[in-house]
PDB file of C-alpha atoms and ligand atoms in Angstrom:
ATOM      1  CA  UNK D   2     -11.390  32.435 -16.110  1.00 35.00           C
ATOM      2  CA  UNK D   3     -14.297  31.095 -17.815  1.00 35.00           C
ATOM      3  CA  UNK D   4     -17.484  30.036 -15.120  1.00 35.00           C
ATOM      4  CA  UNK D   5     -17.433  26.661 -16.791  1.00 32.00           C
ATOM      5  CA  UNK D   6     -13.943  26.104 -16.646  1.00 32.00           C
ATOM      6  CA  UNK D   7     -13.125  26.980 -12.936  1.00 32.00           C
ATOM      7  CA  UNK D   8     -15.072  25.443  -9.873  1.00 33.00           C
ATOM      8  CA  UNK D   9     -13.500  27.302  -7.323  1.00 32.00           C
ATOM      9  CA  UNK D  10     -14.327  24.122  -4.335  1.00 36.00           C
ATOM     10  CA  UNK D  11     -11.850  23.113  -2.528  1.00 41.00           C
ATOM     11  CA  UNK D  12     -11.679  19.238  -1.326  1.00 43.00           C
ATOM     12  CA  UNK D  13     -10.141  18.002   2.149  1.00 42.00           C
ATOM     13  CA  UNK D  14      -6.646  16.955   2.223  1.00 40.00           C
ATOM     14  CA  UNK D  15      -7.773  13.732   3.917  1.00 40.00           C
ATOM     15  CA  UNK D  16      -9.794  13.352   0.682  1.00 40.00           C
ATOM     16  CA  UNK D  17      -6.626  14.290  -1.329  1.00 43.00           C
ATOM     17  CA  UNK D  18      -4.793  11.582   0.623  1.00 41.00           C
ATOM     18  CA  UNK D  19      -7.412   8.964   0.286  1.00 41.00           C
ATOM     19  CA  UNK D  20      -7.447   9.374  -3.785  1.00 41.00           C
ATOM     20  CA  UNK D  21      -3.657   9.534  -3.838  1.00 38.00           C
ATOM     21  CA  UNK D  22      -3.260   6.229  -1.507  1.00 38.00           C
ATOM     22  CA  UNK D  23      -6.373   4.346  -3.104  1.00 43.00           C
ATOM     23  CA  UNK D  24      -4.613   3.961  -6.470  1.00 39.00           C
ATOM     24  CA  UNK D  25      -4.677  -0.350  -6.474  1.00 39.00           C
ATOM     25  CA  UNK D  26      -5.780  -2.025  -9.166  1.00 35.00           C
ATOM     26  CA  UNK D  27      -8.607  -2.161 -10.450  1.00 34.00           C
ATOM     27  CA  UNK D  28     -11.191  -5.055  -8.784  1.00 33.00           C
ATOM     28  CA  UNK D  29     -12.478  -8.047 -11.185  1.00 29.00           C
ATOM     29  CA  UNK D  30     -15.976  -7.748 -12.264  1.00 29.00           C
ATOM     30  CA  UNK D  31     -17.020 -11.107 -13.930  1.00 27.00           C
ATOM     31  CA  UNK D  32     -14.734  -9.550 -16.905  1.00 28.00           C
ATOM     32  CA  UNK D  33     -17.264  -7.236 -17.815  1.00 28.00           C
ATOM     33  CA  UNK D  34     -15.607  -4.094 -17.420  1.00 29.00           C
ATOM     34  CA  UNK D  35     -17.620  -2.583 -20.018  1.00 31.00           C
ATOM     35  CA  UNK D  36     -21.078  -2.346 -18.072  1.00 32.00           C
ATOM     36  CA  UNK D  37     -21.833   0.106 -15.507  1.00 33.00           C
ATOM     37  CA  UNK D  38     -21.910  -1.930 -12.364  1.00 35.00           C
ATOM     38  CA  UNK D  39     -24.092   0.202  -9.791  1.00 35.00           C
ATOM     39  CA  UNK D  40     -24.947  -2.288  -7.460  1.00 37.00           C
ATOM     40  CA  UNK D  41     -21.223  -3.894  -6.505  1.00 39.00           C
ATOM     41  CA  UNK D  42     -20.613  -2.620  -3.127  1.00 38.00           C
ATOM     42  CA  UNK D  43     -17.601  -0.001  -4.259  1.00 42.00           C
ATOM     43  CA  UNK D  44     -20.342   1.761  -6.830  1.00 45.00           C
ATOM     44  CA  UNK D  45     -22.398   2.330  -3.967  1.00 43.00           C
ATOM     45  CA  UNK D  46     -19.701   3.686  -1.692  1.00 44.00           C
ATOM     46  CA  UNK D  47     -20.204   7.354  -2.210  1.00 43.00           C
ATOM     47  CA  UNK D  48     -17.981   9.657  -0.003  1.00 44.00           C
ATOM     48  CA  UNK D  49     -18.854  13.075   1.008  1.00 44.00           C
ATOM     49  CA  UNK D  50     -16.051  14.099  -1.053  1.00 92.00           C
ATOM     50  CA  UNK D  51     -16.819  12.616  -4.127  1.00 96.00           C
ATOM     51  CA  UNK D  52     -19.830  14.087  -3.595  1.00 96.00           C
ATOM     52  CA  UNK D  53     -18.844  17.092  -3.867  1.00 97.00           C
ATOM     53  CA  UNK D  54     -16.912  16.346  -6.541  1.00 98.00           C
ATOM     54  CA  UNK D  55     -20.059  14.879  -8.729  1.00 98.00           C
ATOM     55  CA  UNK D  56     -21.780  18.013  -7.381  1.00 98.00           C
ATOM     56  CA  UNK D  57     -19.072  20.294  -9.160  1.00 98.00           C
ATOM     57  CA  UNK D  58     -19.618  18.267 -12.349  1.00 98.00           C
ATOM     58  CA  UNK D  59     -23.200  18.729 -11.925  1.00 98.00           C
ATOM     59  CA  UNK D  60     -23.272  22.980 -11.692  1.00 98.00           C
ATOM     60  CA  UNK D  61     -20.591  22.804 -14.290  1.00 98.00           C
ATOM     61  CA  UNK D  62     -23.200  21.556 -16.790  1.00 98.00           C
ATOM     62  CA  UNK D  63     -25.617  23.768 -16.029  1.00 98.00           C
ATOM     63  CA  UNK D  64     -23.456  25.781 -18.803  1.00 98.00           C
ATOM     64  CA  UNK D  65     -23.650  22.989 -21.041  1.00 98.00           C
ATOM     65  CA  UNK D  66     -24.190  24.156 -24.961  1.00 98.00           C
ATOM     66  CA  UNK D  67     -26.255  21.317 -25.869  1.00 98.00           C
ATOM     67  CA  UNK D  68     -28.808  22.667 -28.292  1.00 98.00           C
ATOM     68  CA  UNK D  69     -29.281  19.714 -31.165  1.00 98.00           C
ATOM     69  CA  UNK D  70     -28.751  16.561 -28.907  1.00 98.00           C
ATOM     70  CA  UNK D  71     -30.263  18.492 -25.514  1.00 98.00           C
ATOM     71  CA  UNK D  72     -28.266  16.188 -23.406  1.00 98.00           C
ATOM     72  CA  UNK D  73     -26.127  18.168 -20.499  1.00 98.00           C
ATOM     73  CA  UNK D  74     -22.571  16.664 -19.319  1.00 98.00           C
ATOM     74  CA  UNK D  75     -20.419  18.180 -16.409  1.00 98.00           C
ATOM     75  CA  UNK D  76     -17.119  16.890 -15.886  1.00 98.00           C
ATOM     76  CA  UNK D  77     -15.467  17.819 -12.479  1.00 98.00           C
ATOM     77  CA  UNK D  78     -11.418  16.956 -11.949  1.00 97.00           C
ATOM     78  CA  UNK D  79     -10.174  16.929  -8.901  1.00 97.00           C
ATOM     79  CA  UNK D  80      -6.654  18.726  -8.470  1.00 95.00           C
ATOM     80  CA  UNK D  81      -3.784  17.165  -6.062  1.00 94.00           C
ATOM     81  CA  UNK D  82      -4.035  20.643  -4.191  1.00 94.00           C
ATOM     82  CA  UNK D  83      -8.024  20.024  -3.937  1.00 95.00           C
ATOM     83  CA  UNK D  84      -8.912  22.173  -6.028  1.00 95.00           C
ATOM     84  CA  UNK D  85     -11.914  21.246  -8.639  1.00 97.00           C
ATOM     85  CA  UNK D  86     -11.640  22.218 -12.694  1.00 97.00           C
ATOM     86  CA  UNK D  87     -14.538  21.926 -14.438  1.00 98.00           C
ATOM     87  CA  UNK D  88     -15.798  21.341 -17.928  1.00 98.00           C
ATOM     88  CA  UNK D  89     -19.267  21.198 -20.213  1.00 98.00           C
ATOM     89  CA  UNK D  90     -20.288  19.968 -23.575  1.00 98.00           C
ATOM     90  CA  UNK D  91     -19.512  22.263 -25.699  1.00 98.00           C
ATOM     91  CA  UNK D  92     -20.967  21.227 -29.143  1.00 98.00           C
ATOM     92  CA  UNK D  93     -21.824  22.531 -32.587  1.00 98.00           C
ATOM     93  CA  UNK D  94     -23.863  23.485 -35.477  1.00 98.00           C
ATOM     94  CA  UNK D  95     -21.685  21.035 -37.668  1.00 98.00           C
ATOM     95  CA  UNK D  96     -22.438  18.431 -34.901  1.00 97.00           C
ATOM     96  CA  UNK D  97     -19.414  16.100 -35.311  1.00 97.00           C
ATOM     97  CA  UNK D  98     -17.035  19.483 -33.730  1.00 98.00           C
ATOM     98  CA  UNK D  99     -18.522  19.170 -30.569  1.00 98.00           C
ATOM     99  CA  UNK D 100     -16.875  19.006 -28.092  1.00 98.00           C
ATOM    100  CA  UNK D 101     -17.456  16.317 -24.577  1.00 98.00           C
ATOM    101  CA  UNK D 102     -17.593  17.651 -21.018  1.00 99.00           C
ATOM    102  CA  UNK D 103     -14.416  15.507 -19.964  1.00 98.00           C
ATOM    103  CA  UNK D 104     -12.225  16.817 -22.889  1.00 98.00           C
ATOM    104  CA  UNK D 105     -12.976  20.448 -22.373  1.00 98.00           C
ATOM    105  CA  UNK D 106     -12.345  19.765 -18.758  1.00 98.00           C
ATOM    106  CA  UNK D 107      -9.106  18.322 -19.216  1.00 98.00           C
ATOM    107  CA  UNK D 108      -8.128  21.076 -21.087  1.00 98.00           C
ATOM    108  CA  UNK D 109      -8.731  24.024 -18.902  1.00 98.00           C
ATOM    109  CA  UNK D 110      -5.963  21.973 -16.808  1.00 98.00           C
ATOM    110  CA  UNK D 111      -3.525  21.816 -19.623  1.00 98.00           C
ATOM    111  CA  UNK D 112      -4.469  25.400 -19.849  1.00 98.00           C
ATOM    112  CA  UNK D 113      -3.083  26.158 -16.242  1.00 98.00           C
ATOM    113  CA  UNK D 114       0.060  24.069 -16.983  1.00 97.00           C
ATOM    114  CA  UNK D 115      -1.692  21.267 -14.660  1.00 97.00           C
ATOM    115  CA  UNK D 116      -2.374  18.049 -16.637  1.00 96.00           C
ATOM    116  CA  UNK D 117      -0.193  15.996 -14.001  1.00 95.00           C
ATOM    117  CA  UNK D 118      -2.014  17.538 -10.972  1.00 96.00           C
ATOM    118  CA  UNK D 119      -5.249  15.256 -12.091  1.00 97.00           C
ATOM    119  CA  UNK D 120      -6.194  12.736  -8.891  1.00 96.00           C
ATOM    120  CA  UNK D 121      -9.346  11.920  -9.624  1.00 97.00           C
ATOM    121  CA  UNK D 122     -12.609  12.664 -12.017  1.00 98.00           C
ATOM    122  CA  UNK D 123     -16.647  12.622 -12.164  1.00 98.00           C
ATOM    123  CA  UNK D 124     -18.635  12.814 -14.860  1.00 98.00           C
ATOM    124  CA  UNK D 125     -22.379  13.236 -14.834  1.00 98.00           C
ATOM    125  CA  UNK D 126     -24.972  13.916 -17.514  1.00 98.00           C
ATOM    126  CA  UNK D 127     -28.734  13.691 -18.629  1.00 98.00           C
ATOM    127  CA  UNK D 128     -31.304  14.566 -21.059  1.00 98.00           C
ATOM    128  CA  UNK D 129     -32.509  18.335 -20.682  1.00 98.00           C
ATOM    129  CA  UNK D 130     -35.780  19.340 -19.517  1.00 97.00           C
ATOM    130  CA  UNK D 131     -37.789  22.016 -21.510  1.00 96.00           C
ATOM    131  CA  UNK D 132     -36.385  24.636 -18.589  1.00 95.00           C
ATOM    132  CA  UNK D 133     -32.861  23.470 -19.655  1.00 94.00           C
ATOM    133  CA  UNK D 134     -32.184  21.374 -16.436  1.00 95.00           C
ATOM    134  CA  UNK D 135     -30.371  17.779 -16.690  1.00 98.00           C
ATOM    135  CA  UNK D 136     -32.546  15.145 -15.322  1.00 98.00           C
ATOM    136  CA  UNK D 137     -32.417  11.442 -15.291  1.00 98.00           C
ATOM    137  CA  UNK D 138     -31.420   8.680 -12.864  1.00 97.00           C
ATOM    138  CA  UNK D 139     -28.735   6.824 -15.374  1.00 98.00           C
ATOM    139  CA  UNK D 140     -25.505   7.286 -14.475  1.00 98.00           C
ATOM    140  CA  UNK D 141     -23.065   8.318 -17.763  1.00 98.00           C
ATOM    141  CA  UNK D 142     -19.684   7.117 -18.139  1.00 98.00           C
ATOM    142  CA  UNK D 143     -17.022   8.597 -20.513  1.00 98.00           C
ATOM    143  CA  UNK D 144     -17.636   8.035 -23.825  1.00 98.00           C
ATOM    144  CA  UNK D 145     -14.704   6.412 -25.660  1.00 98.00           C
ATOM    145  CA  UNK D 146     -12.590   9.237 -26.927  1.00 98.00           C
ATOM    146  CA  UNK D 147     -13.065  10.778 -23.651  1.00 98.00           C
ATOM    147  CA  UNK D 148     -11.282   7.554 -22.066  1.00 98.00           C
ATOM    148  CA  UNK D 149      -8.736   8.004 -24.495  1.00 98.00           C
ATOM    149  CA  UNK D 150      -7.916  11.901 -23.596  1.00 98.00           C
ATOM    150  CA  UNK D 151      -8.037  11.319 -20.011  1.00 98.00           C
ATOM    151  CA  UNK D 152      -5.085   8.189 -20.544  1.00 98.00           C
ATOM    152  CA  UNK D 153      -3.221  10.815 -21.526  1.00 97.00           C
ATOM    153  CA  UNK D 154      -2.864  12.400 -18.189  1.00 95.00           C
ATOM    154  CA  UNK D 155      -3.191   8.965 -15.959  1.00 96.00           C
ATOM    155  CA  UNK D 156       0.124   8.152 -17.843  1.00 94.00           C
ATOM    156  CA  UNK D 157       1.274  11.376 -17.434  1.00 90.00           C
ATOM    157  CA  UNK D 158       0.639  11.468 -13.834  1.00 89.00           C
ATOM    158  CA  UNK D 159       1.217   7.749 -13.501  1.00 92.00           C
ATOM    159  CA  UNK D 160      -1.922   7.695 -11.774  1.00 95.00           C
ATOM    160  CA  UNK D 161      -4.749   4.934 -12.190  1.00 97.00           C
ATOM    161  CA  UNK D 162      -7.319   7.608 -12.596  1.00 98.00           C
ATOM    162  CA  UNK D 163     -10.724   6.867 -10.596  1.00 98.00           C
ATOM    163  CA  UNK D 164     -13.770   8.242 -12.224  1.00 98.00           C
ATOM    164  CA  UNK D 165     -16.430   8.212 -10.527  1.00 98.00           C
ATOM    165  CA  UNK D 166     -19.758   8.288 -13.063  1.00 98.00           C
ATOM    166  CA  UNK D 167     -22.840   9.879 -11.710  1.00 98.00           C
ATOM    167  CA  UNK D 168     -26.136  10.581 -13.025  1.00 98.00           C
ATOM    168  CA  UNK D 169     -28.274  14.083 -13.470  1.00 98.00           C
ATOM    169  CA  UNK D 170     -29.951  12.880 -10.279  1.00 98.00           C
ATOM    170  CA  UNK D 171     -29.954  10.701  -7.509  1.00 97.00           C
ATOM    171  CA  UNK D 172     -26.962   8.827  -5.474  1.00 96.00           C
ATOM    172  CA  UNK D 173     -26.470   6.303  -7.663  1.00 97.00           C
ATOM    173  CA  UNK D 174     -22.609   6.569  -8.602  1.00 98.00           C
ATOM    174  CA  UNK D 175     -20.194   4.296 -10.429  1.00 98.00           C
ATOM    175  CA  UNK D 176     -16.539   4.444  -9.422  1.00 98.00           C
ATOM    176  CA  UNK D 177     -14.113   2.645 -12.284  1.00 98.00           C
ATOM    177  CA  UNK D 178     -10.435   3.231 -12.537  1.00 98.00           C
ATOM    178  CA  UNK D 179      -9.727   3.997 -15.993  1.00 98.00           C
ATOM    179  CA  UNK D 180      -8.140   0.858 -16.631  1.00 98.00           C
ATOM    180  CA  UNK D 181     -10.883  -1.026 -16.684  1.00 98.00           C
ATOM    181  CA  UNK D 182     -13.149   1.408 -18.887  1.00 98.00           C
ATOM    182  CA  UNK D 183      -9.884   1.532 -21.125  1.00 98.00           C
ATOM    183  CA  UNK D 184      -7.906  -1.380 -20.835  1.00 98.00           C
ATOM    184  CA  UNK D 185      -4.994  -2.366 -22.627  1.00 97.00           C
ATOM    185  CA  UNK D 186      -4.709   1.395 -23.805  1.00 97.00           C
ATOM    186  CA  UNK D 187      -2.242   2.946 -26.616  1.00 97.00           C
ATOM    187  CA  UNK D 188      -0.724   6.173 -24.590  1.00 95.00           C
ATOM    188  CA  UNK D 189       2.255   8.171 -23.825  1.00 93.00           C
ATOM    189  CA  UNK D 190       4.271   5.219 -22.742  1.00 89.00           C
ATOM    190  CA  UNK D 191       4.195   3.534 -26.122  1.00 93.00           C
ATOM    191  CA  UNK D 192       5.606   6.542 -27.667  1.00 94.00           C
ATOM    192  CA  UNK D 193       8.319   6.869 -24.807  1.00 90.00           C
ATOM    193  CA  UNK D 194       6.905  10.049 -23.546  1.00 87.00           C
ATOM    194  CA  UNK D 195       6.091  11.082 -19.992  1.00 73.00           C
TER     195      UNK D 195
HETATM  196  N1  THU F  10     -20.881  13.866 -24.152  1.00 51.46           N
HETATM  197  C1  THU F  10     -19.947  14.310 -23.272  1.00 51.46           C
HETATM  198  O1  THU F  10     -19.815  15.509 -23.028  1.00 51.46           O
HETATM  199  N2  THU F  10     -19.147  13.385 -22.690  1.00 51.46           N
HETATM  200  C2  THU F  10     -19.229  12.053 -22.888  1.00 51.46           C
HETATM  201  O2  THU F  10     -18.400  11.308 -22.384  1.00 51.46           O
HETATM  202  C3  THU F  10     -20.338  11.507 -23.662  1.00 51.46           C
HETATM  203  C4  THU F  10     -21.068  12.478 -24.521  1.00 51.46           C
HETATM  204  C5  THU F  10     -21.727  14.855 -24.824  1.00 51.46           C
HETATM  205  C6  THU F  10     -21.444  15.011 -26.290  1.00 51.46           C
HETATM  206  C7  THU F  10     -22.756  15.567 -26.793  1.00 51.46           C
HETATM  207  O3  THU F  10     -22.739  16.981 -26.611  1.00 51.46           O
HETATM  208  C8  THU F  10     -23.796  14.980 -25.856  1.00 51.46           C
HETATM  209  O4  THU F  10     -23.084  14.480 -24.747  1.00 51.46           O
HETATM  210  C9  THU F  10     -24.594  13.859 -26.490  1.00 51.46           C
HETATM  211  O5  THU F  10     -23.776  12.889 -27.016  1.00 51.46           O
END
């Protein structure tokens, strides 16, 4: 097993029951489900165990292969066991083959035969230092694709997937379902496949 594919942390089962129950939908924002929101009072909620979630995607991308847009992204998915699989950017000297943190992450756990054990995700990111480290105090959400691959296993798991988006450094954290980064979206379901 690949270091940046495997986080080997295990989260509480309280936490594991907290993600499973908190699954309502997703709270109005003015409509603007588009922005990153970090000062409504659920972005600023951070739990211990999300942060240790956002701190698995955050040694994950210490492994990031970001060499032409020096930009580091961890993604960290938490596992309905509590377990945490992890993923990096991953990109390439043709550029548009590279590959996003959240997509490699999601499949190590179609790897393991696990794509339906997916509770919950955080992704975190930042320009790289000189030394290689992420910094920056912006948090970074999913880019679109991304939102796309990972509505392929809320439908699967019939889960409204939170993500919680943190930065390279800092508390701040944004916590979206993925209904509201993606509404309206094309999956599975329209196909007839679960
Ligand atoms: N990136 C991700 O890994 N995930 C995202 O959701 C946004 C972008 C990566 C792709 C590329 O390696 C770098 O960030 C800059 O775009």
């Amino acid at each position: 097993m690949g270091r940046t594919e495997l986080f080997s942390t295990r989260l509480s089962g309280a936490t594991l029951d907290a993600v499973a129950g908190d699954n309502d939908p997703p709270r109005q924002r003015g409509g603007r489900h588009d922005q990153l929101e970090c000062d409504s009072p659920r972005a600023m909620t951070e739990t211990p165990d999300t942060a240790e979630l956002i701190a698995a995607a955050r040694a994950a991308a210490v492994n990031a292969h970001a060499p032409y847009s020096r930009f580091a992204v961890g993604a960290a998915l938490l596992m309905r066991d509590g377990s945490v699989l992890t993923g990096t950017n991953f990109e390439n000297a043709s550029y548009g083959l590279s590959l996003c943190a959240e997509t490699v992450a999601v499949a190590a756990a179609n790897a393991q035969g696990r794509l339906r054990e997916i509770v919950a995700v955080a992704v975190t990111g930042g320009a790289m230092d000189e030394a290689g480290r992420m910094r920056g105090d912006a948090v970074v959400s999913p880019c679109g694709r991304c939102r796309q691959v990972l509505n392929e296993v809320a439908q699967l798991a019939g889960l409204d997937l939170p993500i919680h988006c943190a930065a390279a450094e800092g508390d701040a954290v944004a916590t979206y379902r993925l209904s509201e980064l993606l509404p309206h979206a094309f999956g599975p379901a329209d196909l007839g496949i679960f």
